[in-house]
């Protein structure tokens, strides 16, 4: 239940989790104690990862789709049609491991089609169905009655993500399909994906992001391409870390394979999840977290709050006026720490998380600079114009750290 008011509200703001609550400075659209910023829709991922898309959309009036018994009856009457049937999965079929079947005639030659009278009846029915549509595009599609409106049939194995999944599950069930299996537009598919991509997507790191930014159908997760997947800030693992993620991802698939009679709904129910699968997921979570330095907070929402600003900054639509104000240039570290500039870390930034291997490497670089007197590129630092000094505050300029907090904090 949501209420709106134009009256000022000067009472403490509270974010509730069941019976508990926390006092917030500001509650944004994601129910986070953070600034009023939003992950915007984008066509391409912010990271270098495979593109995601939807499955197939026939617009066929259901004439090409069959339940198992309907397919078997069809094949009994027209055995030559057997080789044109493909397993067909939407979200429901995928999670329950209960496929329907699709009659795919799009690559069947005219000569072969004319030998299949029952298939020809289906083609005629699809053509008539499309011609009766009020959509000009669908009527146009009637000229190609054996083809689908959207065809997405990867040539290699691909990842499948159900578009809708219950919020009661700790992980959205995902998996791999082979090219002979067709998917509907009710699932998302990722061609060219690897075990590494599967491991990250099925981890608690990715699920923390999903729970905050995804849409909802009732209370269930609604996984989207332009908001969830394309904006997700992927880990930046080392080669050994990436190899470890691939191993733990395979272990998840191996644990599932121990229960061939169980659906994904059975396997990912919190009450019936097998111990082998739970153990495999925990190991995978740890492997992905090792390459995700932003993920070191006990609360999912605070984890995302620490990183959401990065996704937004990568996708920000900067106005012409803002572009004119941006000033990219080389600067010395003494230009930042100069006794007259106040450098502030915004509350939504992550805390200091660098361990000895990271801060030690930076200090070794600085020691080398001192010994050799050679310049050293510290990396890009993004500072935003900050607040004006209040009465009694002794600084001439204020800058808010957008990127580079860990490096600058190490210097202090």
Coordinates of C-alpha atoms in Angstrom, one line a residue:
X1 CA 0.0 0.0 0.0
X2 CA 1.6 3.3 -1.1
X3 CA 0.4 6.8 -0.1
X4 CA 1.4 10.1 -1.6
X5 CA 1.3 13.6 0.0
X6 CA 2.5 17.1 -1.0
X7 CA 2.8 18.1 2.6
X8 CA 6.3 18.4 4.1
X9 CA 7.5 15.3 6.1
X10 CA 9.9 16.0 8.9
X11 CA 9.6 12.8 10.8
X12 CA 12.3 10.1 10.7
X13 CA 12.3 8.1 7.5
X14 CA 12.2 4.3 8.0
X15 CA 13.0 1.3 5.8
X16 CA 11.3 -1.8 7.1
X17 CA 12.4 -5.4 6.7
X18 CA 9.7 -7.6 8.2
X19 CA 9.3 -6.2 11.7
X20 CA 12.7 -4.5 11.8
X21 CA 13.5 -1.1 10.4
X22 CA 16.4 1.3 9.9
X23 CA 16.4 5.0 10.0
X24 CA 17.3 6.5 6.6
X25 CA 18.4 10.0 5.5
X26 CA 16.6 9.5 2.2
X27 CA 14.6 6.7 0.7
X28 CA 14.9 6.4 -3.1
X29 CA 13.0 4.5 -5.7
X30 CA 14.8 1.2 -4.9
X31 CA 13.9 1.6 -1.2
X32 CA 17.6 2.3 -0.5
X33 CA 19.0 4.8 1.9
X34 CA 20.7 6.6 -0.9
X35 CA 20.5 9.4 -3.4
X36 CA 17.5 9.7 -5.8
X37 CA 19.3 8.0 -8.7
X38 CA 18.0 5.4 -11.1
X39 CA 19.4 2.6 -13.3
X40 CA 18.3 3.6 -16.8
X41 CA 17.4 1.4 -19.7
X42 CA 20.3 0.7 -22.1
X43 CA 20.6 -1.4 -25.3
X44 CA 24.1 -2.8 -24.7
X45 CA 25.9 -4.1 -21.6
X46 CA 28.1 -1.8 -19.7
X47 CA 30.7 -4.6 -19.5
X48 CA 32.4 -6.7 -22.1
X49 CA 30.0 -9.7 -22.0
X50 CA 27.8 -11.6 -24.5
X51 CA 24.5 -9.9 -25.6
X52 CA 21.3 -11.2 -24.2
X53 CA 18.0 -11.6 -26.1
X54 CA 14.6 -13.2 -26.1
X55 CA 13.7 -16.6 -27.5
X56 CA 11.4 -17.2 -30.5
X57 CA 8.1 -15.6 -31.1
X58 CA 6.0 -17.5 -33.6
X59 CA 2.7 -15.5 -33.8
X60 CA 1.1 -18.7 -35.1
X61 CA -2.2 -18.9 -33.2
X62 CA -0.8 -22.0 -31.4
X63 CA -0.8 -24.1 -34.6
X64 CA 2.9 -25.0 -34.4
X65 CA 2.9 -25.8 -30.6
X66 CA 2.0 -29.2 -29.2
X67 CA 1.7 -30.9 -25.9
X68 CA 3.6 -34.2 -25.8
X69 CA 0.6 -36.4 -26.4
X70 CA -0.6 -34.2 -29.2
X71 CA 2.9 -34.4 -30.9
X72 CA 2.9 -38.2 -30.5
X73 CA -0.5 -38.5 -32.1
X74 CA 0.5 -36.2 -35.0
X75 CA 3.7 -38.3 -35.6
X76 CA 1.6 -41.5 -35.6
X77 CA -0.5 -40.1 -38.5
X78 CA 2.5 -38.5 -40.3
X79 CA 5.7 -40.2 -39.3
X80 CA 7.8 -38.2 -41.7
X81 CA 7.1 -35.1 -39.7
X82 CA 9.0 -36.4 -36.6
X83 CA 12.4 -34.8 -37.6
X84 CA 10.8 -31.3 -37.6
X85 CA 9.7 -31.3 -34.0
X86 CA 11.8 -29.5 -31.4
X87 CA 11.4 -29.3 -27.6
X88 CA 9.9 -25.9 -26.7
X89 CA 10.5 -24.0 -23.4
X90 CA 9.1 -20.9 -21.9
X91 CA 9.7 -19.9 -18.3
X92 CA 7.1 -22.3 -16.9
X93 CA 8.3 -25.2 -19.0
X94 CA 11.9 -24.5 -18.1
X95 CA 11.5 -24.3 -14.4
X96 CA 9.3 -27.4 -14.3
X97 CA 11.4 -29.3 -16.8
X98 CA 8.2 -30.1 -18.8
X99 CA 8.6 -29.0 -22.4
X100 CA 6.0 -28.5 -25.0
X101 CA 7.0 -29.2 -28.6
X102 CA 7.3 -27.0 -31.7
X103 CA 6.8 -28.0 -35.3
X104 CA 9.6 -26.1 -37.0
X105 CA 9.1 -26.0 -40.8
X106 CA 11.1 -22.9 -41.5
X107 CA 14.0 -24.8 -43.1
X108 CA 11.9 -27.5 -44.8
X109 CA 12.1 -27.5 -48.6
X110 CA 8.9 -26.9 -50.7
X111 CA 9.2 -30.4 -52.2
X112 CA 9.4 -32.0 -48.8
X113 CA 6.5 -29.9 -47.4
X114 CA 4.2 -31.0 -50.3
X115 CA 4.8 -34.6 -49.1
X116 CA 3.4 -33.7 -45.6
X117 CA -0.3 -33.0 -45.9
X118 CA -0.9 -32.6 -42.2
X119 CA 2.0 -30.1 -42.0
X120 CA 0.5 -28.2 -44.9
X121 CA -2.8 -27.9 -43.1
X122 CA -0.9 -26.3 -40.2
X123 CA 0.8 -23.9 -42.5
X124 CA -2.5 -22.9 -44.1
X125 CA -4.0 -22.3 -40.6
X126 CA -1.1 -20.1 -39.6
X127 CA -1.4 -18.1 -42.8
X128 CA -5.1 -17.5 -42.2
X129 CA -4.5 -16.6 -38.6
X130 CA -2.0 -13.9 -39.6
X131 CA -4.1 -12.5 -42.4
X132 CA -6.9 -11.8 -39.9
X133 CA -4.7 -9.7 -37.6
X134 CA -5.2 -6.0 -37.2
X135 CA -1.4 -5.5 -37.2
X136 CA 0.1 -4.7 -40.6
X137 CA 3.3 -6.4 -39.6
X138 CA 1.5 -9.7 -38.8
X139 CA -0.4 -9.5 -42.0
X140 CA 2.9 -9.0 -43.8
X141 CA 4.3 -12.1 -42.0
X142 CA 1.5 -14.2 -43.6
X143 CA 3.7 -14.1 -46.8
X144 CA 6.1 -16.4 -44.9
X145 CA 3.8 -18.8 -43.0
X146 CA 6.6 -21.3 -42.1
X147 CA 8.7 -18.6 -40.4
X148 CA 8.4 -17.0 -37.0
X149 CA 8.0 -13.4 -36.2
X150 CA 11.2 -13.5 -34.0
X151 CA 13.7 -16.3 -34.7
X152 CA 16.5 -16.7 -32.2
X153 CA 18.1 -20.1 -32.6
X154 CA 21.8 -20.2 -31.5
X155 CA 24.1 -22.5 -33.3
X156 CA 26.0 -23.4 -30.1
X157 CA 25.0 -24.1 -26.5
X158 CA 23.4 -21.1 -24.8
X159 CA 22.3 -19.9 -21.3
X160 CA 18.6 -19.8 -20.5
X161 CA 17.1 -17.4 -17.9
X162 CA 13.4 -17.5 -17.1
X163 CA 11.8 -14.1 -17.4
X164 CA 9.7 -14.6 -14.3
X165 CA 10.8 -16.5 -11.2
X166 CA 9.5 -16.7 -7.6
X167 CA 11.0 -14.4 -5.1
X168 CA 11.0 -17.3 -2.6
X169 CA 14.0 -18.7 -4.4
X170 CA 17.5 -17.7 -3.3
X171 CA 18.7 -18.0 -6.9
X172 CA 16.9 -17.7 -10.2
X173 CA 17.2 -21.1 -11.8
X174 CA 19.3 -20.9 -15.0
X175 CA 20.8 -23.4 -17.3
X176 CA 22.4 -24.4 -20.6
X177 CA 20.5 -25.7 -23.7
X178 CA 21.8 -27.3 -26.8
X179 CA 20.9 -25.9 -30.3
X180 CA 18.2 -28.5 -31.0
X181 CA 16.1 -27.0 -28.2
X182 CA 14.0 -24.0 -29.0
X183 CA 12.9 -21.3 -26.5
X184 CA 9.9 -19.0 -26.5
X185 CA 10.1 -15.2 -26.0
X186 CA 9.2 -15.8 -22.3
X187 CA 12.8 -16.6 -21.5
X188 CA 16.0 -14.7 -22.0
X189 CA 18.8 -16.5 -23.9
X190 CA 22.6 -15.7 -24.0
X191 CA 24.4 -17.2 -27.0
X192 CA 28.2 -17.5 -26.8
X193 CA 28.1 -17.7 -23.0
X194 CA 30.5 -19.8 -21.0
X195 CA 30.7 -21.5 -17.6
X196 CA 32.2 -18.3 -16.2
X197 CA 29.1 -16.2 -17.3
X198 CA 26.8 -18.9 -15.9
X199 CA 28.7 -18.9 -12.6
X200 CA 28.4 -15.1 -12.1
X201 CA 24.8 -15.0 -13.2
X202 CA 23.7 -17.7 -10.8
X203 CA 25.7 -16.2 -7.8
X204 CA 24.5 -14.2 -4.8
X205 CA 26.4 -11.2 -6.2
X206 CA 24.2 -11.1 -9.3
X207 CA 21.1 -11.9 -7.2
X208 CA 21.7 -9.0 -4.9
X209 CA 21.6 -6.7 -8.0
X210 CA 18.4 -8.5 -9.3
X211 CA 16.5 -8.1 -6.1
X212 CA 17.1 -4.3 -6.0
X213 CA 16.7 -3.3 -9.7
X214 CA 14.5 -5.8 -11.4
X215 CA 10.8 -5.4 -12.2
X216 CA 8.2 -7.4 -10.5
X217 CA 5.2 -9.5 -11.6
X218 CA 3.1 -9.5 -8.4
X219 CA 6.1 -10.1 -6.1
X220 CA 8.0 -12.4 -8.4
X221 CA 11.3 -11.4 -10.1
X222 CA 10.9 -10.2 -13.7
X223 CA 14.3 -10.4 -15.3
X224 CA 15.0 -7.8 -18.0
X225 CA 17.6 -7.2 -20.6
X226 CA 17.8 -3.4 -20.6
X227 CA 17.6 -2.8 -16.9
X228 CA 19.0 -5.8 -15.1
X229 CA 21.5 -7.6 -17.4
X230 CA 22.9 -4.7 -19.4
X231 CA 23.5 -2.5 -16.3
X232 CA 25.0 -5.2 -14.0
X233 CA 28.6 -4.3 -12.9
X234 CA 30.4 -7.6 -13.6
X235 CA 33.4 -8.7 -11.5
X236 CA 36.9 -8.2 -12.7
X237 CA 38.6 -11.4 -11.6
X238 CA 42.1 -12.5 -12.1
X239 CA 42.8 -15.5 -14.4
X240 CA 42.9 -17.9 -11.4
X241 CA 39.7 -16.4 -10.0
X242 CA 38.0 -16.8 -13.3
X243 CA 39.1 -20.4 -13.5
X244 CA 37.8 -21.0 -10.0
X245 CA 34.4 -19.6 -11.0
X246 CA 34.2 -21.9 -14.0
X247 CA 34.9 -24.9 -11.7
X248 CA 32.2 -23.9 -9.2
X249 CA 29.8 -23.3 -12.0
X250 CA 30.3 -26.8 -13.3
X251 CA 29.9 -28.2 -9.8
X252 CA 26.4 -26.6 -9.7
X253 CA 25.5 -28.4 -13.0
X254 CA 26.9 -31.6 -11.7
X255 CA 24.9 -31.4 -8.4
X256 CA 21.7 -30.9 -10.4
X257 CA 22.5 -33.9 -12.5
X258 CA 22.4 -36.1 -9.4
X259 CA 18.6 -35.6 -9.4
X260 CA 17.4 -36.2 -13.0
X261 CA 13.8 -36.8 -11.8
X262 CA 13.6 -33.4 -10.1
X263 CA 12.5 -30.2 -11.7
X264 CA 14.3 -26.9 -11.2
X265 CA 11.3 -25.9 -9.1
X266 CA 12.0 -28.9 -6.8
X267 CA 15.8 -28.3 -6.7
X268 CA 15.5 -24.6 -5.8
X269 CA 12.7 -24.8 -3.3
X270 CA 14.4 -23.7 0.0
X271 CA 12.8 -26.6 1.8
X272 CA 13.8 -29.3 -0.7
X273 CA 17.1 -28.0 -2.1
X274 CA 19.6 -30.9 -2.0
X275 CA 22.6 -30.5 0.2
X276 CA 25.0 -31.1 -2.7
X277 CA 23.4 -28.3 -4.7
X278 CA 23.4 -25.9 -1.8
X279 CA 27.0 -26.6 -1.1
X280 CA 27.9 -26.0 -4.7
X281 CA 26.1 -22.7 -4.8
X282 CA 27.9 -21.5 -1.6
X283 CA 31.2 -22.4 -3.1
X284 CA 30.3 -20.5 -6.3
X285 CA 29.2 -17.5 -4.3
X286 CA 32.5 -17.3 -2.6
X287 CA 34.4 -17.7 -5.9
X288 CA 32.4 -14.8 -7.5
X289 CA 32.7 -12.6 -4.4
X290 CA 36.5 -13.0 -4.5
X291 CA 36.5 -11.2 -7.8
X292 CA 33.9 -8.6 -6.7
X293 CA 35.5 -6.1 -4.4
X294 CA 32.2 -4.1 -4.2
X295 CA 30.4 -7.0 -2.6
X296 CA 31.7 -6.8 1.0
X297 CA 28.6 -5.9 3.0
X298 CA 26.3 -8.2 4.9
X299 CA 23.1 -6.6 3.5
X300 CA 22.1 -7.1 -0.2
X301 CA 20.6 -3.6 -0.5
X302 CA 23.7 -1.9 0.9
X303 CA 25.9 -4.0 -1.4
X304 CA 24.0 -2.7 -4.4
X305 CA 23.8 0.8 -2.9
X306 CA 27.6 0.8 -2.9
X307 CA 27.8 0.0 -6.6
X308 CA 24.7 1.3 -8.2
X309 CA 26.2 4.8 -8.7
X310 CA 28.9 3.2 -10.9
X311 CA 26.3 1.6 -13.2
X312 CA 24.4 4.9 -13.4
X313 CA 27.6 6.9 -14.1
X314 CA 28.4 4.6 -17.0
X315 CA 24.9 5.0 -18.4
X316 CA 24.3 8.6 -17.5
X317 CA 22.7 10.8 -20.1
X318 CA 24.8 14.0 -19.7
X319 CA 23.3 17.2 -20.9
X320 CA 25.2 19.6 -23.1
X321 CA 25.6 22.0 -20.2
X322 CA 27.0 19.3 -18.0
X323 CA 29.4 18.2 -20.7
X324 CA 30.8 21.8 -20.9
X325 CA 31.4 21.7 -17.2
X326 CA 33.4 18.4 -17.3
X327 CA 37.2 18.9 -17.3
X328 CA 39.4 15.9 -18.1
X329 CA 43.1 16.6 -17.6
X330 CA 46.3 15.3 -16.0
X331 CA 46.8 16.3 -12.4
X332 CA 49.3 15.7 -9.6
X333 CA 48.2 14.1 -6.4
X334 CA 49.2 17.3 -4.7
X335 CA 46.5 19.1 -6.6
X336 CA 44.0 17.0 -4.6
X337 CA 45.7 16.9 -1.2
X338 CA 46.7 20.6 -1.0
X339 CA 45.5 21.8 2.4
X340 CA 42.8 23.9 0.9
X341 CA 40.5 21.3 -0.7
X342 CA 38.1 19.2 1.3
X343 CA 37.7 15.7 -0.2
X344 CA 34.5 13.9 0.8
X345 CA 33.5 10.3 0.4
X346 CA 29.7 10.1 -0.3
X347 CA 27.6 7.9 2.1
X348 CA 26.6 5.6 -0.8
X349 CA 30.2 4.7 -1.6
X350 CA 31.6 1.4 -0.3
X351 CA 33.8 1.3 2.7
X352 CA 37.6 0.8 2.4
X353 CA 38.0 -2.9 1.4
X354 CA 41.5 -3.1 -0.1
X355 CA 43.6 -5.9 1.5
X356 CA 47.3 -6.1 1.7
X357 CA 47.8 -7.4 -1.9
X358 CA 46.2 -4.2 -3.3
X359 CA 47.4 -1.5 -1.0
X360 CA 50.8 -3.1 -0.8
X361 CA 51.1 -3.0 -4.6
X362 CA 50.2 0.7 -4.6
X363 CA 52.8 1.5 -1.9
X364 CA 55.4 -0.4 -3.8
X365 CA 54.7 1.7 -6.9
X366 CA 55.0 4.9 -4.8
X367 CA 58.3 3.7 -3.4
X368 CA 59.5 3.1 -6.9
X369 CA 58.5 6.7 -7.8
X370 CA 60.5 8.1 -4.9
X371 CA 63.6 6.1 -5.8
X372 CA 63.6 6.7 -9.5
X373 CA 62.1 10.2 -9.6
X374 CA 60.0 9.1 -12.6
X375 CA 56.3 10.0 -13.1
X376 CA 53.7 7.3 -12.4
X377 CA 50.2 7.1 -13.7
X378 CA 47.9 6.5 -10.7
X379 CA 44.8 5.9 -12.9
X380 CA 41.7 7.9 -13.5
X381 CA 40.2 9.7 -10.6
X382 CA 36.7 11.3 -10.9
X383 CA 35.9 14.1 -8.6
X384 CA 32.6 16.0 -8.5
X385 CA 32.1 19.6 -7.4
X386 CA 31.0 19.4 -3.8
X387 CA 29.2 21.6 -1.4
X388 CA 30.0 25.2 -0.4
X389 CA 31.8 25.7 3.0
X390 CA 29.6 26.4 6.0
X391 CA 30.2 29.1 8.5
X392 CA 33.4 28.3 10.4
X393 CA 34.6 25.7 8.0
X394 CA 38.1 26.3 6.7
X395 CA 38.4 25.1 3.1
X396 CA 38.4 26.9 -0.2
X397 CA 37.0 24.0 -2.4
X398 CA 35.2 20.7 -1.9
X399 CA 35.3 17.7 -4.1
X400 CA 33.2 14.5 -3.8
X401 CA 34.8 11.2 -4.9
X402 CA 33.0 9.4 -7.7
X403 CA 35.8 7.0 -8.6
X404 CA 39.2 6.4 -7.0
X405 CA 38.2 6.2 -3.4
X406 CA 40.2 3.1 -2.5
X407 CA 43.4 4.6 -4.0
X408 CA 43.0 8.0 -2.4
X409 CA 42.2 6.5 1.0
X410 CA 45.3 4.4 0.8
X411 CA 47.4 7.6 0.5
X412 CA 45.9 8.9 3.8

